[in-house]
mmCIF file with all atom_site columns, C-alpha atoms in Angstrom:
data_model
loop_
_atom_site.group_PDB
_atom_site.id
_atom_site.type_symbol
_atom_site.label_atom_id
_atom_site.label_alt_id
_atom_site.label_comp_id
_atom_site.label_asym_id
_atom_site.label_entity_id
_atom_site.label_seq_id
_atom_site.pdbx_PDB_ins_code
_atom_site.Cartn_x
_atom_site.Cartn_y
_atom_site.Cartn_z
_atom_site.occupancy
_atom_site.B_iso_or_equiv
_atom_site.pdbx_formal_charge
_atom_site.auth_seq_id
_atom_site.auth_comp_id
_atom_site.auth_asym_id
_atom_site.auth_atom_id
_atom_site.pdbx_PDB_model_num
ATOM 1   C CA . MET T 1 1   ? -141.941 -20.246 79.333  1.00 68.00 ? 1   MET T CA 1
ATOM 2   C CA . LYS T 1 2   ? -141.823 -23.015 81.692  1.00 77.00 ? 2   LYS T CA 1
ATOM 3   C CA . PHE T 1 3   ? -138.404 -24.618 82.120  1.00 78.00 ? 3   PHE T CA 1
ATOM 4   C CA . LYS T 1 4   ? -138.044 -28.070 83.213  1.00 80.00 ? 4   LYS T CA 1
ATOM 5   C CA . ARG T 1 5   ? -136.117 -28.382 86.362  1.00 80.00 ? 5   ARG T CA 1
ATOM 6   C CA . THR T 1 6   ? -133.518 -31.096 86.440  1.00 80.00 ? 6   THR T CA 1
ATOM 7   C CA . GLN T 1 7   ? -133.761 -33.327 89.319  1.00 81.00 ? 7   GLN T CA 1
ATOM 8   C CA . VAL T 1 8   ? -130.619 -33.894 91.252  1.00 80.00 ? 8   VAL T CA 1
ATOM 9   C CA . GLU T 1 9   ? -130.133 -37.509 91.971  1.00 81.00 ? 9   GLU T CA 1
ATOM 10  C CA . ASP T 1 10  ? -128.801 -38.512 95.285  1.00 82.00 ? 10  ASP T CA 1
ATOM 11  C CA . ILE T 1 11  ? -125.170 -39.626 95.117  1.00 84.00 ? 11  ILE T CA 1
ATOM 12  C CA . HIS T 1 12  ? -124.611 -43.026 96.573  1.00 84.00 ? 12  HIS T CA 1
ATOM 13  C CA . ILE T 1 13  ? -121.100 -44.236 97.260  1.00 86.00 ? 13  ILE T CA 1
ATOM 14  C CA . ASN T 1 14  ? -120.874 -47.980 97.344  1.00 89.00 ? 14  ASN T CA 1
ATOM 15  C CA . LEU T 1 15  ? -118.313 -48.894 99.989  1.00 89.00 ? 15  LEU T CA 1
ATOM 16  C CA . THR T 1 16  ? -118.673 -52.681 99.662  1.00 91.00 ? 16  THR T CA 1
ATOM 17  C CA . PRO T 1 17  ? -115.892 -53.133 97.075  1.00 91.00 ? 17  PRO T CA 1
ATOM 18  C CA . MET T 1 18  ? -113.545 -51.001 99.074  1.00 92.00 ? 18  MET T CA 1
ATOM 19  C CA . ILE T 1 19  ? -114.225 -52.926 102.282 1.00 93.00 ? 19  ILE T CA 1
ATOM 20  C CA . ASP T 1 20  ? -113.738 -56.170 100.406 1.00 94.00 ? 20  ASP T CA 1
ATOM 21  C CA . CYS T 1 21  ? -110.347 -55.037 99.070  1.00 94.00 ? 21  CYS T CA 1
ATOM 22  C CA . LEU T 1 22  ? -109.243 -53.934 102.571 1.00 94.00 ? 22  LEU T CA 1
ATOM 23  C CA . LEU T 1 23  ? -110.271 -57.176 104.133 1.00 95.00 ? 23  LEU T CA 1
ATOM 24  C CA . PHE T 1 24  ? -108.441 -59.114 101.426 1.00 93.00 ? 24  PHE T CA 1
ATOM 25  C CA . ILE T 1 25  ? -105.239 -57.111 102.047 1.00 95.00 ? 25  ILE T CA 1
ATOM 26  C CA . LEU T 1 26  ? -105.639 -57.624 105.822 1.00 94.00 ? 26  LEU T CA 1
ATOM 27  C CA . VAL T 1 27  ? -106.051 -61.405 105.471 1.00 93.00 ? 27  VAL T CA 1
ATOM 28  C CA . PHE T 1 28  ? -103.083 -61.548 103.087 1.00 91.00 ? 28  PHE T CA 1
ATOM 29  C CA . LEU T 1 29  ? -100.916 -59.593 105.530 1.00 89.00 ? 29  LEU T CA 1
ATOM 30  C CA . LEU T 1 30  ? -101.951 -61.809 108.441 1.00 86.00 ? 30  LEU T CA 1
ATOM 31  C CA . LEU T 1 31  ? -101.213 -65.009 106.552 1.00 86.00 ? 31  LEU T CA 1
ATOM 32  C CA . SER T 1 32  ? -97.785  -63.834 105.202 1.00 85.00 ? 32  SER T CA 1
ATOM 33  C CA . THR T 1 33  ? -96.492  -62.337 108.457 1.00 81.00 ? 33  THR T CA 1
ATOM 34  C CA . THR T 1 34  ? -94.458  -64.331 110.946 1.00 74.00 ? 34  THR T CA 1
ATOM 35  C CA . PHE T 1 35  ? -94.859  -63.632 114.574 1.00 69.00 ? 35  PHE T CA 1
ATOM 36  C CA . ASN T 1 36  ? -91.682  -64.008 116.566 1.00 64.00 ? 36  ASN T CA 1
ATOM 37  C CA . GLN T 1 37  ? -91.413  -63.391 120.225 1.00 58.00 ? 37  GLN T CA 1
ATOM 38  C CA . PHE T 1 38  ? -87.995  -61.917 120.767 1.00 55.00 ? 38  PHE T CA 1
ATOM 39  C CA . SER T 1 39  ? -88.614  -61.044 124.389 1.00 49.00 ? 39  SER T CA 1
ATOM 40  C CA . ARG T 1 40  ? -88.717  -64.685 125.414 1.00 51.00 ? 40  ARG T CA 1
ATOM 41  C CA . MET T 1 41  ? -86.129  -67.373 124.856 1.00 45.00 ? 41  MET T CA 1
ATOM 42  C CA . ASN T 1 42  ? -86.798  -71.016 125.473 1.00 51.00 ? 42  ASN T CA 1
ATOM 43  C CA . LEU T 1 43  ? -83.809  -72.721 127.044 1.00 44.00 ? 43  LEU T CA 1
ATOM 44  C CA . THR T 1 44  ? -83.238  -76.370 127.597 1.00 46.00 ? 44  THR T CA 1
ATOM 45  C CA . LEU T 1 45  ? -80.629  -76.572 130.293 1.00 45.00 ? 45  LEU T CA 1
ATOM 46  C CA . PRO T 1 46  ? -78.434  -79.682 130.596 1.00 48.00 ? 46  PRO T CA 1
ATOM 47  C CA . ASP T 1 47  ? -78.683  -82.009 133.545 1.00 54.00 ? 47  ASP T CA 1
ATOM 48  C CA . ALA T 1 48  ? -75.736  -83.213 135.530 1.00 58.00 ? 48  ALA T CA 1
ATOM 49  C CA . GLN T 1 49  ? -75.138  -86.893 134.854 1.00 61.00 ? 49  GLN T CA 1
ATOM 50  C CA . GLY T 1 50  ? -73.642  -87.810 138.191 1.00 59.00 ? 50  GLY T CA 1
ATOM 51  C CA . VAL T 1 51  ? -70.004  -87.938 137.162 1.00 57.00 ? 51  VAL T CA 1
ATOM 52  C CA . PRO T 1 52  ? -68.008  -88.463 140.390 1.00 59.00 ? 52  PRO T CA 1
ATOM 53  C CA . PRO T 1 53  ? -66.296  -85.255 141.381 1.00 59.00 ? 53  PRO T CA 1
ATOM 54  C CA . LYS T 1 54  ? -62.522  -85.137 141.062 1.00 64.00 ? 54  LYS T CA 1
ATOM 55  C CA . GLN T 1 55  ? -60.652  -84.339 144.268 1.00 67.00 ? 55  GLN T CA 1
ATOM 56  C CA . TYR T 1 56  ? -58.062  -81.612 144.049 1.00 67.00 ? 56  TYR T CA 1
ATOM 57  C CA . GLU T 1 57  ? -55.511  -80.868 146.697 1.00 71.00 ? 57  GLU T CA 1
ATOM 58  C CA . HIS T 1 58  ? -55.729  -77.179 146.203 1.00 80.00 ? 58  HIS T CA 1
ATOM 59  C CA . LYS T 1 59  ? -58.719  -75.384 144.737 1.00 84.00 ? 59  LYS T CA 1
ATOM 60  C CA . ILE T 1 60  ? -60.464  -72.047 144.927 1.00 89.00 ? 60  ILE T CA 1
ATOM 61  C CA . GLU T 1 61  ? -64.197  -72.386 145.517 1.00 88.00 ? 61  GLU T CA 1
ATOM 62  C CA . VAL T 1 62  ? -66.248  -69.233 145.288 1.00 90.00 ? 62  VAL T CA 1
ATOM 63  C CA . VAL T 1 63  ? -69.762  -69.539 146.701 1.00 87.00 ? 63  VAL T CA 1
ATOM 64  C CA . VAL T 1 64  ? -72.436  -67.017 145.633 1.00 87.00 ? 64  VAL T CA 1
ATOM 65  C CA . ASP T 1 65  ? -75.552  -66.973 147.883 1.00 85.00 ? 65  ASP T CA 1
ATOM 66  C CA . ALA T 1 66  ? -79.028  -65.836 146.959 1.00 83.00 ? 66  ALA T CA 1
ATOM 67  C CA . SER T 1 67  ? -78.469  -62.334 148.241 1.00 85.00 ? 67  SER T CA 1
ATOM 68  C CA . GLY T 1 68  ? -75.230  -61.915 146.197 1.00 85.00 ? 68  GLY T CA 1
ATOM 69  C CA . HIS T 1 69  ? -72.698  -62.274 148.970 1.00 87.00 ? 69  HIS T CA 1
ATOM 70  C CA . TYR T 1 70  ? -69.455  -64.093 148.158 1.00 91.00 ? 70  TYR T CA 1
ATOM 71  C CA . SER T 1 71  ? -67.416  -66.546 150.146 1.00 89.00 ? 71  SER T CA 1
ATOM 72  C CA . ILE T 1 72  ? -64.081  -67.953 149.031 1.00 90.00 ? 72  ILE T CA 1
ATOM 73  C CA . ASN T 1 73  ? -63.028  -71.309 150.431 1.00 87.00 ? 73  ASN T CA 1
ATOM 74  C CA . GLY T 1 74  ? -65.402  -70.791 153.356 1.00 84.00 ? 74  GLY T CA 1
ATOM 75  C CA . GLN T 1 75  ? -64.246  -67.247 154.192 1.00 87.00 ? 75  GLN T CA 1
ATOM 76  C CA . SER T 1 76  ? -66.943  -64.612 153.670 1.00 87.00 ? 76  SER T CA 1
ATOM 77  C CA . ILE T 1 77  ? -66.162  -61.376 151.910 1.00 88.00 ? 77  ILE T CA 1
ATOM 78  C CA . ALA T 1 78  ? -67.401  -58.196 153.491 1.00 83.00 ? 78  ALA T CA 1
ATOM 79  C CA . SER T 1 79  ? -68.783  -56.508 150.350 1.00 84.00 ? 79  SER T CA 1
ATOM 80  C CA . LYS T 1 80  ? -70.068  -57.321 146.896 1.00 83.00 ? 80  LYS T CA 1
ATOM 81  C CA . GLU T 1 81  ? -67.531  -55.099 145.138 1.00 87.00 ? 81  GLU T CA 1
ATOM 82  C CA . VAL T 1 82  ? -65.370  -56.435 142.347 1.00 87.00 ? 82  VAL T CA 1
ATOM 83  C CA . VAL T 1 83  ? -62.212  -54.943 143.894 1.00 90.00 ? 83  VAL T CA 1
ATOM 84  C CA . ASP T 1 84  ? -62.751  -56.825 147.197 1.00 90.00 ? 84  ASP T CA 1
ATOM 85  C CA . LEU T 1 85  ? -63.467  -60.081 145.329 1.00 90.00 ? 85  LEU T CA 1
ATOM 86  C CA . ASN T 1 86  ? -60.375  -59.607 143.167 1.00 90.00 ? 86  ASN T CA 1
ATOM 87  C CA . THR T 1 87  ? -58.160  -58.923 146.231 1.00 90.00 ? 87  THR T CA 1
ATOM 88  C CA . ALA T 1 88  ? -59.498  -61.907 148.174 1.00 90.00 ? 88  ALA T CA 1
ATOM 89  C CA . ILE T 1 89  ? -58.926  -64.333 145.206 1.00 90.00 ? 89  ILE T CA 1
ATOM 90  C CA . LYS T 1 90  ? -55.402  -62.978 144.713 1.00 90.00 ? 90  LYS T CA 1
ATOM 91  C CA . GLN T 1 91  ? -54.605  -63.553 148.409 1.00 89.00 ? 91  GLN T CA 1
ATOM 92  C CA . ILE T 1 92  ? -55.921  -67.134 148.396 1.00 88.00 ? 92  ILE T CA 1
ATOM 93  C CA . SER T 1 93  ? -54.334  -68.096 145.076 1.00 87.00 ? 93  SER T CA 1
ATOM 94  C CA . ASN T 1 94  ? -50.795  -66.926 145.936 1.00 85.00 ? 94  ASN T CA 1
ATOM 95  C CA . GLU T 1 95  ? -50.190  -66.089 142.281 1.00 83.00 ? 95  GLU T CA 1
ATOM 96  C CA . ARG T 1 96  ? -50.913  -69.659 141.145 1.00 85.00 ? 96  ARG T CA 1
ATOM 97  C CA . ARG T 1 97  ? -53.203  -69.530 138.087 1.00 84.00 ? 97  ARG T CA 1
ATOM 98  C CA . ASP T 1 98  ? -53.279  -73.328 137.507 1.00 83.00 ? 98  ASP T CA 1
ATOM 99  C CA . LEU T 1 99  ? -55.487  -74.050 140.492 1.00 85.00 ? 99  LEU T CA 1
ATOM 100 C CA . MET T 1 100 ? -59.002  -75.412 139.957 1.00 87.00 ? 100 MET T CA 1
ATOM 101 C CA . PHE T 1 101 ? -61.450  -72.536 140.163 1.00 89.00 ? 101 PHE T CA 1
ATOM 102 C CA . VAL T 1 102 ? -64.981  -73.661 141.132 1.00 88.00 ? 102 VAL T CA 1
ATOM 103 C CA . ILE T 1 103 ? -68.012  -71.409 141.218 1.00 88.00 ? 103 ILE T CA 1
ATOM 104 C CA . ALA T 1 104 ? -70.923  -72.640 143.326 1.00 85.00 ? 104 ALA T CA 1
ATOM 105 C CA . ALA T 1 105 ? -73.945  -70.360 142.976 1.00 84.00 ? 105 ALA T CA 1
ATOM 106 C CA . ASP T 1 106 ? -77.318  -70.567 144.646 1.00 83.00 ? 106 ASP T CA 1
ATOM 107 C CA . ALA T 1 107 ? -80.182  -71.202 142.276 1.00 80.00 ? 107 ALA T CA 1
ATOM 108 C CA . LYS T 1 108 ? -81.704  -67.827 143.216 1.00 81.00 ? 108 LYS T CA 1
ATOM 109 C CA . ALA T 1 109 ? -78.444  -65.920 142.795 1.00 83.00 ? 109 ALA T CA 1
ATOM 110 C CA . THR T 1 110 ? -78.542  -63.286 140.094 1.00 87.00 ? 110 THR T CA 1
ATOM 111 C CA . HIS T 1 111 ? -76.806  -63.875 136.775 1.00 87.00 ? 111 HIS T CA 1
ATOM 112 C CA . GLN T 1 112 ? -74.832  -60.656 137.352 1.00 90.00 ? 112 GLN T CA 1
ATOM 113 C CA . ASP T 1 113 ? -73.232  -61.939 140.550 1.00 89.00 ? 113 ASP T CA 1
ATOM 114 C CA . VAL T 1 114 ? -72.075  -65.145 138.853 1.00 88.00 ? 114 VAL T CA 1
ATOM 115 C CA . ILE T 1 115 ? -70.772  -63.377 135.810 1.00 90.00 ? 115 ILE T CA 1
ATOM 116 C CA . ARG T 1 116 ? -68.855  -60.970 138.091 1.00 91.00 ? 116 ARG T CA 1
ATOM 117 C CA . VAL T 1 117 ? -66.988  -63.978 139.600 1.00 90.00 ? 117 VAL T CA 1
ATOM 118 C CA . MET T 1 118 ? -66.311  -65.405 136.120 1.00 91.00 ? 118 MET T CA 1
ATOM 119 C CA . ASP T 1 119 ? -65.039  -62.004 134.951 1.00 91.00 ? 119 ASP T CA 1
ATOM 120 C CA . VAL T 1 120 ? -62.708  -61.631 137.901 1.00 90.00 ? 120 VAL T CA 1
ATOM 121 C CA . ALA T 1 121 ? -61.353  -65.174 137.390 1.00 90.00 ? 121 ALA T CA 1
ATOM 122 C CA . GLY T 1 122 ? -60.760  -64.428 133.712 1.00 89.00 ? 122 GLY T CA 1
ATOM 123 C CA . GLN T 1 123 ? -58.988  -61.160 134.429 1.00 89.00 ? 123 GLN T CA 1
ATOM 124 C CA . LEU T 1 124 ? -56.710  -62.904 136.901 1.00 89.00 ? 124 LEU T CA 1
ATOM 125 C CA . GLY T 1 125 ? -55.802  -65.540 134.293 1.00 88.00 ? 125 GLY T CA 1
ATOM 126 C CA . PHE T 1 126 ? -57.396  -68.727 135.660 1.00 87.00 ? 126 PHE T CA 1
ATOM 127 C CA . VAL T 1 127 ? -57.786  -71.444 133.051 1.00 82.00 ? 127 VAL T CA 1
ATOM 128 C CA . ASN T 1 128 ? -59.620  -74.259 134.959 1.00 82.00 ? 128 ASN T CA 1
ATOM 129 C CA . ILE T 1 129 ? -62.995  -72.564 135.739 1.00 85.00 ? 129 ILE T CA 1
ATOM 130 C CA . ASN T 1 130 ? -65.841  -74.885 136.618 1.00 84.00 ? 130 ASN T CA 1
ATOM 131 C CA . ILE T 1 131 ? -69.408  -74.342 137.769 1.00 82.00 ? 131 ILE T CA 1
ATOM 132 C CA . SER T 1 132 ? -70.548  -76.853 140.289 1.00 79.00 ? 132 SER T CA 1
ATOM 133 C CA . THR T 1 133 ? -73.919  -78.571 139.938 1.00 67.00 ? 133 THR T CA 1
ATOM 134 C CA . LYS T 1 134 ? -75.831  -80.988 141.984 1.00 64.00 ? 134 LYS T CA 1
ATOM 135 C CA . VAL T 1 135 ? -76.985  -84.357 140.703 1.00 56.00 ? 135 VAL T CA 1
ATOM 136 C CA . PRO T 1 136 ? -80.782  -84.397 140.291 1.00 57.00 ? 136 PRO T CA 1
ATOM 137 C CA . SER T 1 137 ? -82.623  -86.933 142.374 1.00 56.00 ? 137 SER T CA 1
ATOM 138 C CA . ARG T 1 138 ? -83.811  -90.034 140.535 1.00 53.00 ? 138 ARG T CA 1
ATOM 139 C CA . GLY T 1 139 ? -87.170  -90.330 142.281 1.00 49.00 ? 139 GLY T CA 1
ATOM 140 C CA . TYR T 1 140 ? -90.218  -89.417 140.263 1.00 45.00 ? 140 TYR T CA 1
#
């Protein structure tokens, strides 16, 4: 007896519908996602409007240069340490906390150096803390 052999058909998997679904999901996710850049922050800094500076009889002016060195009322401080800065401000202020406290920082001074001065002034109890600016030139 001769048996008829069944022919095995080749199995074909049609991937086109699956690829269509994946592309649809990808497009949906791309359109519904918001992309925020948390690493960058756009700042609009205010300009000085050229208000005439007030003259004070007694004031404490702390200058921070580009390398982070401090000078108080023209006297340079030997180190960058908070303790030395604190001691020098105490000596110049003579326990008067109502004096005008002005911070003049170089444009290339680090933020940490300026904050260190502000922190020391706050710890000592100064209430009139100002940051000096220069009036921008009007020429274009």
